[in-house]
Coordinates of N, CA and C in Angstrom, one line a residue:
X1 N 22.0 8.3 -15.6 CA 21.6 7.2 -14.7 C 22.7 6.1 -14.8
X2 N 23.1 5.6 -13.6 CA 24.1 4.5 -13.5 C 23.4 3.2 -13.2
X3 N 23.8 2.1 -13.9 CA 23.3 0.8 -13.6 C 24.4 -0.1 -13.1
X4 N 24.1 -0.8 -12.0 CA 25.1 -1.8 -11.5 C 24.3 -3.1 -11.3
X5 N 24.9 -4.2 -11.8 CA 24.2 -5.5 -11.6 C 25.0 -6.4 -10.6
X6 N 24.2 -7.0 -9.7 CA 24.7 -8.0 -8.8 C 23.7 -9.2 -8.9
X7 N 24.1 -10.3 -9.5 CA 23.3 -11.5 -9.6 C 21.9 -11.1 -10.3
X8 N 20.8 -11.3 -9.6 CA 19.5 -11.1 -10.1 C 19.1 -9.6 -10.1
X9 N 19.9 -8.8 -9.5 CA 19.4 -7.4 -9.1 C 20.2 -6.4 -9.9
X10 N 19.5 -5.4 -10.4 CA 20.1 -4.3 -11.1 C 19.8 -3.0 -10.3
X11 N 20.8 -2.3 -9.9 CA 20.6 -1.0 -9.2 C 20.6 0.1 -10.2
X12 N 19.5 0.9 -10.3 CA 19.4 2.1 -11.1 C 19.6 3.3 -10.2
X13 N 20.6 4.1 -10.5 CA 20.9 5.2 -9.6 C 20.8 6.5 -10.4
X14 N 19.9 7.4 -10.0 CA 19.7 8.7 -10.6 C 20.5 9.7 -9.7
X15 N 21.1 10.6 -10.4 CA 22.0 11.7 -9.8 C 23.1 11.0 -8.9
X16 N 23.8 10.1 -9.4 CA 24.7 9.3 -8.5 C 25.8 10.1 -7.8
X17 N 26.2 11.2 -8.4 CA 27.3 12.0 -7.7 C 26.8 13.1 -6.8
X18 N 25.5 13.5 -7.0 CA 25.0 14.6 -6.2 C 24.1 14.2 -5.1
X19 N 23.0 13.5 -5.4 CA 22.0 13.1 -4.5 C 21.5 11.8 -5.0
X20 N 22.2 10.7 -4.7 CA 21.8 9.4 -5.4 C 20.5 8.9 -4.9
X21 N 19.6 8.6 -5.8 CA 18.3 8.0 -5.6 C 18.3 6.7 -6.3
X22 N 18.1 5.6 -5.6 CA 18.1 4.3 -6.2 C 16.7 3.6 -6.4
X23 N 16.6 2.9 -7.4 CA 15.5 1.9 -7.5 C 16.1 0.6 -8.1
X24 N 15.4 -0.5 -8.1 CA 16.0 -1.8 -8.4 C 15.1 -2.5 -9.3
X25 N 15.7 -3.2 -10.3 CA 15.0 -4.2 -11.2 C 15.5 -5.5 -10.8
X26 N 14.6 -6.4 -10.3 CA 14.9 -7.7 -9.9 C 14.4 -8.7 -10.9
X27 N 15.2 -9.6 -11.4 CA 14.9 -10.5 -12.4 C 14.1 -11.7 -11.8
X28 N 13.0 -12.1 -12.4 CA 12.2 -13.3 -12.1 C 12.0 -14.0 -13.3
X29 N 11.5 -15.3 -13.2 CA 11.3 -16.1 -14.4 C 10.3 -15.5 -15.3
X30 N 9.3 -14.8 -14.8 CA 8.2 -14.2 -15.7 C 8.5 -12.8 -16.1
X31 N 9.6 -12.2 -15.7 CA 9.8 -10.8 -16.0 C 10.6 -10.1 -14.9
X32 N 10.3 -8.8 -14.7 CA 11.0 -8.0 -13.7 C 10.1 -7.5 -12.6
X33 N 10.6 -7.4 -11.4 CA 10.0 -6.6 -10.3 C 10.8 -5.3 -10.1
X34 N 10.1 -4.2 -10.2 CA 10.7 -2.9 -10.0 C 10.5 -2.6 -8.5
X35 N 11.5 -2.3 -7.8 CA 11.4 -1.9 -6.4 C 11.7 -0.4 -6.3
X36 N 10.7 0.3 -6.0 CA 10.6 1.8 -5.9 C 10.6 2.4 -7.3
X37 N 10.1 3.6 -7.3 CA 9.8 4.3 -8.6 C 10.5 5.6 -8.8
X38 N 11.5 5.9 -7.9 CA 12.4 7.0 -8.1 C 11.7 8.3 -8.2
X39 N 12.3 9.2 -9.0 CA 11.8 10.6 -9.1 C 10.9 10.7 -10.3
X40 N 10.1 11.8 -10.4 CA 9.1 12.0 -11.4 C 9.6 11.7 -12.8
X41 N 10.9 12.2 -13.1 CA 11.4 12.0 -14.4 C 12.0 10.7 -14.7
X42 N 12.0 9.7 -13.7 CA 12.7 8.5 -13.8 C 12.0 7.4 -14.7
X43 N 10.7 7.6 -15.1 CA 10.0 6.6 -15.7 C 10.6 6.1 -17.0
X44 N 11.0 7.0 -17.9 CA 11.5 6.7 -19.2 C 12.8 5.9 -19.1
X45 N 13.7 6.3 -18.2 CA 15.0 5.6 -18.0 C 14.7 4.2 -17.4
X46 N 13.8 4.1 -16.5 CA 13.5 2.7 -15.9 C 13.0 1.8 -17.1
X47 N 12.1 2.3 -17.9 CA 11.6 1.5 -19.0 C 12.7 1.1 -20.0
X48 N 13.6 2.1 -20.2 CA 14.7 1.8 -21.1 C 15.6 0.7 -20.6
X49 N 15.9 0.7 -19.3 CA 16.7 -0.3 -18.6 C 16.0 -1.7 -18.7
X50 N 14.7 -1.7 -18.5 CA 14.0 -3.0 -18.6 C 14.0 -3.5 -20.1
X51 N 13.9 -2.6 -21.0 CA 13.9 -3.0 -22.4 C 15.3 -3.6 -22.8
X52 N 16.4 -3.0 -22.3 CA 17.7 -3.6 -22.6 C 17.9 -5.0 -22.0
X53 N 17.2 -5.2 -20.9 CA 17.2 -6.6 -20.4 C 16.3 -7.6 -21.1
X54 N 15.4 -7.0 -21.9 CA 14.5 -7.9 -22.7 C 13.4 -8.5 -21.9
X55 N 13.0 -7.9 -20.8 CA 12.0 -8.5 -20.0 C 11.0 -7.4 -19.6
X56 N 9.7 -7.8 -19.4 CA 8.7 -6.8 -19.0 C 8.7 -6.5 -17.5
X57 N 8.3 -5.3 -17.1 CA 8.1 -5.0 -15.7 C 6.7 -5.6 -15.3
X58 N 6.7 -6.6 -14.5 CA 5.4 -7.2 -14.1 C 4.9 -6.7 -12.8
X59 N 5.8 -6.2 -11.9 CA 5.3 -5.7 -10.6 C 6.1 -4.5 -10.2
X60 N 5.4 -3.6 -9.5 CA 6.1 -2.4 -9.0 C 5.9 -2.4 -7.5
X61 N 7.0 -2.6 -6.7 CA 6.9 -2.8 -5.3 C 7.5 -1.5 -4.6
X62 N 6.8 -1.0 -3.7 CA 7.3 0.3 -3.0 C 7.7 0.0 -1.6
X63 N 9.0 0.4 -1.2 CA 9.4 0.2 0.1 C 8.7 1.1 1.1
X64 N 8.4 2.3 0.7 CA 7.7 3.3 1.5 C 7.2 4.4 0.5
X65 N 6.4 5.3 1.1 CA 5.7 6.3 0.3 C 6.3 7.7 0.2
X66 N 7.6 7.9 0.5 CA 8.1 9.2 0.2 C 8.3 9.5 -1.2
X67 N 8.3 10.8 -1.6 CA 8.2 11.2 -3.0 C 9.4 10.7 -3.8
X68 N 10.6 10.6 -3.2 CA 11.7 10.1 -4.0 C 11.7 8.6 -4.2
X69 N 10.7 7.9 -3.7 CA 10.5 6.5 -4.0 C 9.3 6.2 -4.8
X70 N 8.4 7.1 -4.9 CA 7.2 6.9 -5.7 C 7.0 8.0 -6.8
X71 N 8.0 8.8 -7.1 CA 7.8 9.9 -8.0 C 7.3 9.6 -9.4
X72 N 7.8 8.4 -9.9 CA 7.4 8.1 -11.3 C 6.3 7.1 -11.3
X73 N 5.6 6.8 -10.2 CA 4.6 5.7 -10.1 C 3.5 6.0 -11.1
X74 N 2.9 7.1 -11.1 CA 1.8 7.4 -12.0 C 2.1 7.2 -13.5
X75 N 3.3 7.7 -13.8 CA 3.7 7.6 -15.2 C 4.0 6.2 -15.6
X76 N 4.6 5.4 -14.7 CA 4.9 4.0 -15.0 C 3.6 3.2 -15.1
X77 N 2.7 3.5 -14.2 CA 1.4 2.7 -14.2 C 0.6 3.0 -15.5
X78 N 0.7 4.3 -15.9 CA 0.0 4.7 -17.1 C 0.5 3.9 -18.3
X79 N 1.9 3.7 -18.4 CA 2.5 3.1 -19.5 C 2.5 1.5 -19.3
X80 N 2.4 1.1 -18.1 CA 2.4 -0.4 -17.8 C 1.1 -0.7 -17.0
X81 N 0.0 -0.6 -17.6 CA -1.3 -0.8 -16.9 C -1.4 -2.2 -16.3
X82 N -0.8 -3.2 -16.8 CA -0.9 -4.6 -16.3 C 0.0 -4.9 -15.2
X83 N 1.0 -4.0 -14.9 CA 1.9 -4.2 -13.8 C 1.2 -4.0 -12.4
X84 N 1.3 -4.9 -11.6 CA 0.6 -4.8 -10.3 C 1.5 -3.9 -9.3
X85 N 0.8 -3.1 -8.5 CA 1.5 -2.2 -7.6 C 1.3 -2.8 -6.2
X86 N 2.5 -2.9 -5.4 CA 2.5 -3.4 -4.1 C 3.0 -2.4 -3.1
X87 N 2.4 -2.2 -2.0 CA 2.9 -1.4 -0.9 C 2.3 -1.9 0.4
X88 N 3.0 -1.6 1.5 CA 2.4 -2.1 2.8 C 1.0 -1.5 3.0
X89 N 0.2 -2.2 3.8 CA -1.1 -1.7 4.1 C -1.0 -0.4 4.8
X90 N 0.0 -0.2 5.7 CA 0.1 1.0 6.5 C 0.5 2.2 5.6
X91 N 1.5 2.0 4.7 CA 2.0 3.1 3.9 C 1.1 3.4 2.7
X92 N 0.1 2.6 2.5 CA -0.9 2.9 1.4 C -1.6 4.2 1.8
X93 N -1.8 4.4 3.1 CA -2.4 5.7 3.5 C -1.5 6.9 3.2
X94 N -0.2 6.7 3.5 CA 0.7 7.7 3.2 C 0.8 8.0 1.8
X95 N 0.7 7.0 0.9 CA 0.7 7.2 -0.5 C -0.4 8.2 -1.0
X96 N -1.5 8.2 -0.2 CA -2.6 9.1 -0.6 C -2.5 10.4 0.1
X97 N -1.4 10.7 0.8 CA -1.2 11.9 1.5 C -1.7 12.0 2.9
X98 N -2.1 10.9 3.5 CA -2.7 10.9 4.8 C -1.5 10.7 5.8
X99 N -1.2 11.8 6.6 CA -0.1 11.7 7.6 C -0.6 11.5 9.0
X100 N -1.9 11.2 9.2 CA -2.4 10.9 10.5 C -1.8 9.6 11.0
X101 N -1.7 9.5 12.4 CA -1.2 8.3 13.0 C -2.3 7.3 13.3
X102 N -1.9 6.0 13.4 CA -2.9 5.0 13.8 C -2.8 4.8 15.3
X103 N -3.8 4.2 15.9 CA -3.8 3.9 17.4 C -2.6 3.0 17.7
X104 N -1.9 3.4 18.8 CA -0.8 2.6 19.3 C 0.5 2.9 18.7
X105 N 0.5 3.8 17.6 CA 1.8 4.2 17.1 C 2.5 5.2 17.9
X106 N 3.8 5.3 17.9 CA 4.5 6.4 18.7 C 4.1 7.7 18.2
X107 N 3.9 8.6 19.1 CA 3.3 9.9 18.8 C 4.4 10.9 18.3
X108 N 5.0 10.6 17.2 CA 6.0 11.5 16.6 C 5.5 11.8 15.2
X109 N 5.7 13.0 14.7 CA 5.2 13.3 13.4 C 5.8 12.6 12.2
X110 N 5.0 12.2 11.2 CA 5.6 11.7 10.0 C 6.3 12.8 9.3
X111 N 7.5 12.5 8.9 CA 8.4 13.5 8.3 C 8.7 13.1 6.8
X112 N 9.4 14.0 6.1 CA 9.8 13.7 4.8 C 8.8 14.2 3.8
X113 N 9.1 13.9 2.5 CA 8.3 14.4 1.4 C 7.2 13.5 1.1
X114 N 6.1 13.7 1.8 CA 4.9 12.9 1.6 C 4.2 13.3 0.3
X115 N 3.9 12.3 -0.6 CA 3.4 12.7 -1.9 C 2.0 13.3 -1.8
X116 N 1.7 14.2 -2.8 CA 0.4 14.8 -2.9 C -0.1 14.6 -4.4
X117 N -1.2 14.1 -4.5 CA -1.8 14.0 -5.9 C -1.5 12.7 -6.6
X118 N -0.9 11.7 -5.9 CA -0.7 10.4 -6.6 C -2.1 9.7 -6.9
X119 N -2.2 9.4 -8.2 CA -3.5 8.8 -8.6 C -3.5 7.3 -8.5
X120 N -2.4 6.6 -8.6 CA -2.3 5.2 -8.6 C -2.7 4.6 -7.3
X121 N -3.6 3.6 -7.3 CA -3.9 2.9 -6.1 C -3.3 1.5 -6.1
X122 N -2.8 1.1 -5.0 CA -2.1 -0.2 -5.0 C -3.1 -1.4 -5.3
X123 N -2.5 -2.4 -6.0 CA -3.3 -3.6 -6.2 C -3.2 -4.6 -5.1
X124 N -2.1 -4.6 -4.3 CA -1.9 -5.5 -3.3 C -1.3 -4.8 -2.1
X125 N -1.9 -5.0 -0.9 CA -1.4 -4.4 0.4 C -0.7 -5.4 1.1
X126 N 0.6 -5.2 1.3 CA 1.5 -6.2 1.9 C 1.5 -6.2 3.4
X127 N 1.7 -7.4 3.9 CA 1.9 -7.6 5.4 C 3.2 -8.3 5.6
X128 N 3.8 -8.2 6.8 CA 5.0 -8.9 7.1 C 4.9 -10.4 6.8
X129 N 5.9 -10.9 6.0 CA 5.9 -12.3 5.7 C 5.3 -12.7 4.4
X130 N 4.7 -11.7 3.7 CA 4.2 -12.0 2.3 C 5.3 -12.2 1.3
X131 N 5.0 -12.9 0.2 CA 6.0 -13.1 -0.8 C 5.5 -12.4 -2.1
X132 N 6.5 -11.8 -2.8 CA 6.3 -11.2 -4.1 C 7.3 -11.8 -5.0
X133 N 6.9 -12.8 -5.7 CA 7.9 -13.6 -6.5 C 8.9 -14.2 -5.5
X134 N 10.2 -14.0 -5.8 CA 11.3 -14.5 -4.9 C 11.5 -13.7 -3.7
X135 N 10.8 -12.6 -3.6 CA 11.1 -11.6 -2.5 C 10.2 -11.8 -1.3
X136 N 10.8 -11.9 -0.1 CA 10.1 -12.0 1.2 C 9.9 -10.5 1.7
X137 N 8.7 -10.1 1.9 CA 8.4 -8.8 2.5 C 8.6 -8.8 4.0
X138 N 9.3 -7.8 4.5 CA 9.6 -7.7 5.9 C 9.2 -6.3 6.4
X139 N 8.3 -6.3 7.4 CA 7.9 -5.0 7.9 C 9.1 -4.4 8.7
X140 N 9.4 -3.1 8.4 CA 10.5 -2.4 8.9 C 10.2 -1.0 9.2
X141 N 9.2 -0.8 10.1 CA 8.8 0.6 10.4 C 9.9 1.4 11.1
X142 N 9.8 2.7 10.9 CA 10.8 3.6 11.5 C 11.0 4.8 10.6
X143 N 11.5 4.6 9.5 CA 11.6 5.8 8.5 C 10.2 6.3 8.2
X144 N 9.3 5.4 7.9 CA 7.9 5.7 7.9 C 7.2 4.7 8.7
X145 N 5.9 4.9 9.1 CA 5.3 3.8 9.9 C 5.1 2.5 9.1
X146 N 5.0 2.5 7.8 CA 4.8 1.3 7.0 C 5.9 0.9 6.2
X147 N 7.1 1.3 6.5 CA 8.3 0.9 5.6 C 8.4 -0.6 5.6
X148 N 8.9 -1.1 4.4 CA 9.1 -2.5 4.3 C 10.5 -2.7 3.6
X149 N 11.1 -3.9 3.9 CA 12.3 -4.3 3.2 C 12.0 -5.6 2.5
X150 N 12.8 -6.0 1.6 CA 12.5 -7.2 0.8 C 13.8 -8.1 0.7
X151 N 13.7 -9.3 1.1 CA 14.8 -10.2 1.0 C 14.7 -11.2 -0.1
X152 N 15.7 -11.2 -1.0 CA 15.6 -12.1 -2.1 C 16.0 -13.5 -1.6
X153 N 15.0 -14.4 -1.6 CA 15.2 -15.7 -1.0 C 16.2 -16.6 -1.7
X154 N 16.6 -16.2 -2.9 CA 17.5 -17.0 -3.7 C 19.0 -16.7 -3.3
X155 N 19.2 -15.4 -3.0 CA 20.6 -15.0 -2.8 C 20.8 -14.3 -1.4
X156 N 19.7 -14.0 -0.7 CA 19.7 -13.3 0.6 C 20.2 -11.9 0.5
X157 N 20.1 -11.3 -0.7 CA 20.2 -9.9 -0.9 C 19.1 -9.2 -0.3
X158 N 19.3 -8.1 0.4 CA 18.3 -7.3 1.2 C 18.2 -6.0 0.5
X159 N 16.9 -5.7 0.0 CA 16.6 -4.3 -0.4 C 15.9 -3.7 0.7
X160 N 16.5 -2.7 1.3 CA 16.0 -2.2 2.6 C 15.4 -0.8 2.5
X161 N 15.2 -0.3 1.4 CA 14.6 1.1 1.3 C 15.5 2.1 2.1
X162 N 14.8 2.8 2.9 CA 15.6 3.8 3.8 C 15.7 3.4 5.2
X163 N 15.6 2.0 5.5 CA 15.8 1.5 6.8 C 17.3 1.7 7.2
X164 N 18.2 1.7 6.2 CA 19.6 2.1 6.4 C 19.9 3.0 5.3
X165 N 21.0 3.8 5.5 CA 21.6 4.5 4.4 C 23.0 4.1 4.3
X166 N 23.6 4.2 3.1 CA 25.0 4.0 2.8 C 25.7 5.3 2.4
X167 N 25.0 6.1 1.6 CA 25.6 7.4 1.2 C 25.9 8.2 2.5
X168 N 27.1 8.7 2.6 CA 27.6 9.5 3.7 C 28.0 8.7 4.9
X169 N 28.0 7.4 4.8 CA 28.3 6.5 5.9 C 27.2 5.6 6.2
X170 N 27.5 4.3 6.5 CA 26.4 3.4 6.8 C 25.7 3.8 8.1
X171 N 24.4 3.9 8.1 CA 23.7 4.3 9.3 C 22.3 3.8 9.3
X172 N 21.8 3.5 10.5 CA 20.4 3.3 10.7 C 19.6 4.5 10.4
X173 N 18.5 4.4 9.8 CA 17.7 5.6 9.5 C 17.3 6.4 10.8
X174 N 17.6 7.6 10.8 CA 17.4 8.5 12.0 C 18.7 8.9 12.6
X175 N 19.8 8.2 12.3 CA 21.1 8.6 12.7 C 21.7 9.6 11.8
X176 N 21.9 10.8 12.2 CA 22.3 11.9 11.3 C 23.8 11.7 10.9
X177 N 24.0 11.7 9.6 CA 25.3 11.7 9.0 C 25.5 13.0 8.2
X178 N 26.4 13.9 8.7 CA 26.5 15.2 8.2 C 26.7 15.3 6.7
X179 N 27.4 14.3 6.1 CA 27.7 14.3 4.7 C 26.5 14.0 3.8
X180 N 25.5 13.4 4.4 CA 24.2 13.1 3.7 C 23.1 13.0 4.8
X181 N 22.6 14.1 5.3 CA 21.7 14.1 6.4 C 20.2 13.8 6.1
X182 N 19.9 13.7 4.8 CA 18.5 13.7 4.4 C 17.7 12.5 4.9
X183 N 18.2 11.3 4.9 CA 17.3 10.2 5.4 C 17.0 10.4 6.9
X184 N 18.0 10.9 7.7 CA 17.7 11.1 9.1 C 16.7 12.1 9.3
X185 N 16.7 13.2 8.6 CA 15.8 14.3 8.7 C 14.4 13.9 8.3
X186 N 14.3 12.9 7.5 CA 13.0 12.4 7.0 C 12.4 11.2 7.8
X187 N 13.1 10.8 8.9 CA 12.7 9.6 9.6 C 11.6 10.0 10.7
X188 N 10.6 9.1 10.7 CA 9.5 9.3 11.6 C 9.8 9.0 13.1
X189 N 10.4 7.8 13.4 CA 10.6 7.4 14.8 C 11.9 6.6 14.9
X190 N 12.8 7.2 15.7 CA 14.1 6.6 15.8 C 14.1 5.3 16.5
X191 N 13.4 5.1 17.5 CA 13.3 3.9 18.3 C 12.8 2.7 17.4
X192 N 11.7 3.0 16.7 CA 11.2 2.0 15.8 C 12.2 1.6 14.7
X193 N 12.9 2.7 14.2 CA 13.9 2.4 13.2 C 15.0 1.5 13.7
X194 N 15.4 1.7 15.0 CA 16.5 0.9 15.6 C 16.0 -0.5 15.7
X195 N 14.8 -0.7 16.2 CA 14.2 -2.1 16.3 C 14.2 -2.8 15.0
X196 N 13.8 -2.1 13.9 CA 13.7 -2.7 12.6 C 15.1 -3.0 12.1
X197 N 16.1 -2.1 12.4 CA 17.4 -2.4 11.9 C 18.0 -3.7 12.5
X198 N 17.7 -3.9 13.8 CA 18.1 -5.1 14.5 C 17.4 -6.4 13.8
X199 N 16.2 -6.2 13.5 CA 15.4 -7.3 12.8 C 16.1 -7.6 11.5
X200 N 16.4 -6.6 10.7 CA 17.0 -6.8 9.4 C 18.4 -7.4 9.5
X201 N 19.2 -6.9 10.4 CA 20.6 -7.4 10.6 C 20.6 -8.9 11.0
X202 N 19.5 -9.3 11.7 CA 19.4 -10.7 12.2 C 19.3 -11.7 11.0
X203 N 18.9 -11.1 9.9 CA 18.7 -12.0 8.7 C 20.1 -12.3 8.0
X204 N 21.1 -11.6 8.5 CA 22.5 -11.8 7.9 C 22.5 -11.8 6.4
X205 N 22.1 -10.7 5.8 CA 22.0 -10.6 4.4 C 23.4 -10.7 3.7
X206 N 23.4 -11.2 2.5 CA 24.6 -11.3 1.7 C 25.0 -10.0 1.0
X207 N 24.0 -9.1 0.9 CA 24.2 -7.8 0.2 C 23.1 -6.9 0.7
X208 N 23.5 -5.6 1.0 CA 22.6 -4.6 1.4 C 22.4 -3.6 0.2
X209 N 21.2 -3.4 -0.1 CA 20.8 -2.4 -1.2 C 19.8 -1.5 -0.6
X210 N 20.1 -0.2 -0.7 CA 19.3 0.8 0.0 C 18.8 1.9 -1.0
X211 N 18.1 2.9 -0.5 CA 17.6 3.9 -1.3 C 18.6 5.0 -1.7
X212 N 19.7 5.1 -0.9 CA 20.7 6.1 -1.1 C 22.0 5.6 -0.8
X213 N 22.8 5.3 -1.9 CA 24.2 4.8 -1.7 C 24.4 3.6 -2.5
X214 N 25.7 3.2 -2.6 CA 26.0 2.0 -3.4 C 25.6 0.7 -2.6
X215 N 25.5 -0.4 -3.4 CA 25.2 -1.7 -2.8 C 26.4 -2.1 -2.0
X216 N 26.2 -2.8 -0.9 CA 27.2 -3.1 0.0 C 27.2 -4.7 0.2
X217 N 28.2 -5.4 -0.4 CA 28.3 -6.8 -0.2 C 28.8 -7.1 1.2
X218 N 28.4 -8.3 1.7 CA 28.8 -8.8 3.0 C 28.8 -7.7 4.1
X219 N 27.6 -7.2 4.4 CA 27.4 -6.0 5.2 C 27.3 -6.2 6.7
X220 N 27.5 -7.4 7.2 CA 27.1 -7.6 8.6 C 27.9 -6.8 9.6
X221 N 29.2 -6.7 9.4 CA 30.0 -5.9 10.3 C 29.5 -4.4 10.3
X222 N 29.3 -3.9 9.1 CA 28.8 -2.5 9.0 C 27.5 -2.3 9.6
X223 N 26.6 -3.3 9.5 CA 25.2 -3.2 10.0 C 25.3 -3.2 11.6
X224 N 26.1 -4.1 12.1 CA 26.2 -4.1 13.6 C 26.8 -2.9 14.2
X225 N 27.8 -2.3 13.5 CA 28.4 -1.1 13.9 C 27.4 0.1 13.9
X226 N 26.6 0.1 12.8 CA 25.6 1.2 12.7 C 24.5 1.0 13.8
X227 N 24.2 -0.2 14.1 CA 23.1 -0.4 15.1 C 23.7 0.1 16.5
X228 N 24.9 -0.2 16.8 CA 25.5 0.2 18.1 C 25.6 1.7 18.2
X229 N 25.9 2.4 17.0 CA 25.9 3.9 17.0 C 24.5 4.4 17.3
X230 N 23.5 3.8 16.7 CA 22.1 4.2 16.9 C 21.6 3.9 18.4
X231 N 22.1 2.8 18.9 CA 21.7 2.5 20.3 C 22.3 3.6 21.3
X232 N 23.5 4.0 21.0 CA 24.1 5.0 21.9 C 23.4 6.3 21.7
X233 N 22.9 6.7 20.5 CA 22.2 7.9 20.3 C 20.8 7.8 21.1
X234 N 20.1 6.7 21.0 CA 18.8 6.5 21.6 C 18.8 6.5 23.1
X235 N 20.0 6.0 23.6 CA 20.1 5.9 25.1 C 20.8 7.1 25.7
X236 N 21.3 8.0 24.8 CA 21.9 9.2 25.3 C 23.3 9.0 25.8
X237 N 23.9 7.8 25.5 CA 25.3 7.5 26.0 C 26.3 8.0 25.0

């Protein structure tokens, strides 16, 4: 596992050279907020990283409910029973393995590794505009119907889950990058993903932190380029 710190945020990367899977520990006054729960074997390493920081994990926040983002959730919750679990209201259904669509959603199938057998139930169902400590929750559907991103209001660092990828080239989720095609292959709806990307880029984040790839400082130019590429794909130009 590789750990990289930028201000209040620590990026924990599993399999950094092969198939990087990131989760994040965000420092708050009362302890740590864990964003995403990585792979099933990640729990011990996440706890060890928190122990080295000398702070307890108080909250577990999930950007979306794919298996590589919730894999260690049950193990972490069993070891940290007082830690509250947060996920969007919409992806709480996906966390339970329910891939049915809601009324009014684009009629494209939910893709990717939807978990089966997760026992943990969320304590808080998030909506757009909610706050989790210093983090502003932002609805960003596309990769999944209930994907969320989180903006650190102290630094304007954006933890975007799989709304964007950096590994294999900066791209909006759904835009296939041959060197790392997996986020695109697991994306539910490309048009929704494009709309969410525009919403997130409008925030002009100081740092982009995603589920797959290194953290990207001052990402605005790269975000706008990725959005233009996705626009061309969606319009067939």
